[in-house]
Short mmCIF file of C-alpha atoms in Angstrom, two decimals:
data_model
loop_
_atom_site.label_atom_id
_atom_site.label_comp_id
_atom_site.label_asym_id
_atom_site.label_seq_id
_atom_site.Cartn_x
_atom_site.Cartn_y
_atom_site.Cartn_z
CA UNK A 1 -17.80 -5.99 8.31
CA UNK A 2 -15.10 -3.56 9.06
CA UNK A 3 -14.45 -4.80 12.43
CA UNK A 4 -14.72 -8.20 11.16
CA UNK A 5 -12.06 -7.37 8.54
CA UNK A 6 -10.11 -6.20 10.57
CA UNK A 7 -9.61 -9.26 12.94
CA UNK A 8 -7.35 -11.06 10.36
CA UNK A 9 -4.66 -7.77 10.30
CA UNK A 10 -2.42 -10.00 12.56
CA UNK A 11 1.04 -9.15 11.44
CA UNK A 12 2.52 -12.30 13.33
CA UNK A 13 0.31 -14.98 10.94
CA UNK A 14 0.22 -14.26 6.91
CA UNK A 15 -2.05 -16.75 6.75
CA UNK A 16 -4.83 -14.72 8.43
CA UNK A 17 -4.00 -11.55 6.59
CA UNK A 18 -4.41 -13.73 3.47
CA UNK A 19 -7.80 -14.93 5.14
CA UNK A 20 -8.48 -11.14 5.64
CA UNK A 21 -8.06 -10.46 1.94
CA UNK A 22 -9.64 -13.22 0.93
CA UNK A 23 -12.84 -12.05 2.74
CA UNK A 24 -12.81 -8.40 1.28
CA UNK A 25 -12.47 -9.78 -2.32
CA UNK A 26 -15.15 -11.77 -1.92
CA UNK A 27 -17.50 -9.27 -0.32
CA UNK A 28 -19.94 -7.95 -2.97
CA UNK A 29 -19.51 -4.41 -3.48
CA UNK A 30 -23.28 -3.60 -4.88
CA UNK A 31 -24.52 -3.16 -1.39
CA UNK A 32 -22.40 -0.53 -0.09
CA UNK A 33 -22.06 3.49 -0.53
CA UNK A 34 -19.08 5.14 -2.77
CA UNK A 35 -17.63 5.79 1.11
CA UNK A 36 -17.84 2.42 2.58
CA UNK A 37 -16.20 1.07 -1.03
CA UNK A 38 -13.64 3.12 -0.49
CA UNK A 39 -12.87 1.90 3.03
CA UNK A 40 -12.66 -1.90 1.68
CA UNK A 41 -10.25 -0.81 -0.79
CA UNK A 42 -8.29 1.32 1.44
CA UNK A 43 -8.26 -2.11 4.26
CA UNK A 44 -7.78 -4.16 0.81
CA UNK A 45 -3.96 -1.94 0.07
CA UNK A 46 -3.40 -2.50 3.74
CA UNK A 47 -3.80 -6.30 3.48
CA UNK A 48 -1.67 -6.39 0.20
CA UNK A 49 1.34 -4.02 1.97
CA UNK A 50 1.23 -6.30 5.01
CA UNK A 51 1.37 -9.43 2.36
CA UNK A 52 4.70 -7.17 0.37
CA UNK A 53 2.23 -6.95 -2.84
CA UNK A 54 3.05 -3.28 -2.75
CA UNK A 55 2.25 -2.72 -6.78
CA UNK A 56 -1.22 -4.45 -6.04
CA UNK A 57 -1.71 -1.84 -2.86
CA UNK A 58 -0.62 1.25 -4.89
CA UNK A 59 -3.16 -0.03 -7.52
CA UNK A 60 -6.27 -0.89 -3.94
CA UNK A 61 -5.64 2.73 -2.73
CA UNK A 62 -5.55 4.27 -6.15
CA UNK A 63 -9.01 2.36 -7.21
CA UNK A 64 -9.77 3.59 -3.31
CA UNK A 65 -9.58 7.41 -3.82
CA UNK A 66 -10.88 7.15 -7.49
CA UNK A 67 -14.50 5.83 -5.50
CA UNK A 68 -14.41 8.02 -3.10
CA UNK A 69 -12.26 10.71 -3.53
CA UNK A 70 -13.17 12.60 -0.14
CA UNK A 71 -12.39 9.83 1.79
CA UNK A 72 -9.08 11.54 3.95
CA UNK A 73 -8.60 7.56 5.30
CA UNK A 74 -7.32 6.13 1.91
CA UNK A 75 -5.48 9.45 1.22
CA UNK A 76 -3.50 9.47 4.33
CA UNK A 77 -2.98 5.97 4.04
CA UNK A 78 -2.07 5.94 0.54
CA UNK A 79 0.59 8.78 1.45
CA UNK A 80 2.37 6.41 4.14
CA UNK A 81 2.67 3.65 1.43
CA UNK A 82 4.28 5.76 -0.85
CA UNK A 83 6.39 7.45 1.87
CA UNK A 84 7.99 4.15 3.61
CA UNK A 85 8.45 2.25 -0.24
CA UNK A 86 10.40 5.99 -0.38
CA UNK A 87 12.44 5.43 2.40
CA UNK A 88 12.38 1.06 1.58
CA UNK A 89 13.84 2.09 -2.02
CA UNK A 90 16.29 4.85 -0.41
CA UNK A 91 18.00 2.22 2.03
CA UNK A 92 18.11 -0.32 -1.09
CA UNK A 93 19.88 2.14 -2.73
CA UNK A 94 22.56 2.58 0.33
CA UNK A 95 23.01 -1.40 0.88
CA UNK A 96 23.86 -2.05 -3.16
CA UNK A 97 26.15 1.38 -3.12
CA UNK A 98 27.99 0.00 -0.50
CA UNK A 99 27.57 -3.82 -1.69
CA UNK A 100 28.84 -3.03 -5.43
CA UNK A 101 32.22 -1.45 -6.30
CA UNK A 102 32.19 1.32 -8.32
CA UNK A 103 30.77 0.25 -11.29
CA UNK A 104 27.73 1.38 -12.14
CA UNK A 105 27.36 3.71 -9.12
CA UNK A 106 26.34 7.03 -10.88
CA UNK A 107 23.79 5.44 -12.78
CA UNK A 108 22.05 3.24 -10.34
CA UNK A 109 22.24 6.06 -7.80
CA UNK A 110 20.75 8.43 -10.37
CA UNK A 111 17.95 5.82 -11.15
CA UNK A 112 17.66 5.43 -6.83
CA UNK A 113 17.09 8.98 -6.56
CA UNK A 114 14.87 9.53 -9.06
CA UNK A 115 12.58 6.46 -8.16
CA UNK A 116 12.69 7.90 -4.01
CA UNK A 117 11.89 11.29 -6.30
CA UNK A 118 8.97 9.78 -7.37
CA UNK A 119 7.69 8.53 -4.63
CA UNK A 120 7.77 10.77 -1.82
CA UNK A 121 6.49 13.32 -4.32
CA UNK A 122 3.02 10.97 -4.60
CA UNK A 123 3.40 10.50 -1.01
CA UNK A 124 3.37 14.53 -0.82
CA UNK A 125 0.23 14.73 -3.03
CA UNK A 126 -1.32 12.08 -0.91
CA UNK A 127 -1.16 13.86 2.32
CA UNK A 128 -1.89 17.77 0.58
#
């Protein structure tokens, strides 16, 4: 099923990714092991990042690692999403600094660095 799964990741064609989703929600989870669950949900975050649903992929690799929390795939994983929406929310930051005049710049820096903060320090507890 993995394998199968894992013929829709085709980052030139949403549609299959959505077709790859589609099959992973409608798998039925009753036959598998706590491990194997966690593998769909980890592939399920990756198919939600690729589609930019990156709340709905935090939430797939949380649910993930609450399954199976011994599964180092969905950790590491999980740690990459939270690392490049780091880096994604850092160079947001830079473009509306440099976009904006002066207004508002110590504030909406302050709120930048806090939310990069945040998330490389879940992408750090990911990876430990």
């Amino acid at each position: 099923l993995r394998e199968q799964i894992l013929f829709f990741n085709n980052p030139d064609n949403e549609l299959e990714r959505t077709g790859g989703l589609n099959l992973i929600n409608t798998t039925n989870l009753s036959y598998f092991d706590a491990s194997q669950k966690g593998e769909l949900f980890r592939l399920k975050a990756i198919f939600l990042a690729s589609l930019r649903r990156t709340s709905k992929s935090n939430q797939a690799y949380c649910h993930s690692v609450q399954i199976c929390p011994s599964h180092t795939k969905s950790w590491i994983s999980w740690g990459g999403l939270c690392s490049s929406l780091g880096a994604m929310t850092e160079k947001q930051a830079e473009h509306a600094v440099k976009t904006t005049g002066s207004e508002n710049t110590k504030e909406s820096r302050a709120a930048s660095t806090k939310k990069v903060a945040q998330y490389l320090a879940q992408a750090m507890g990911c990876f430990l």
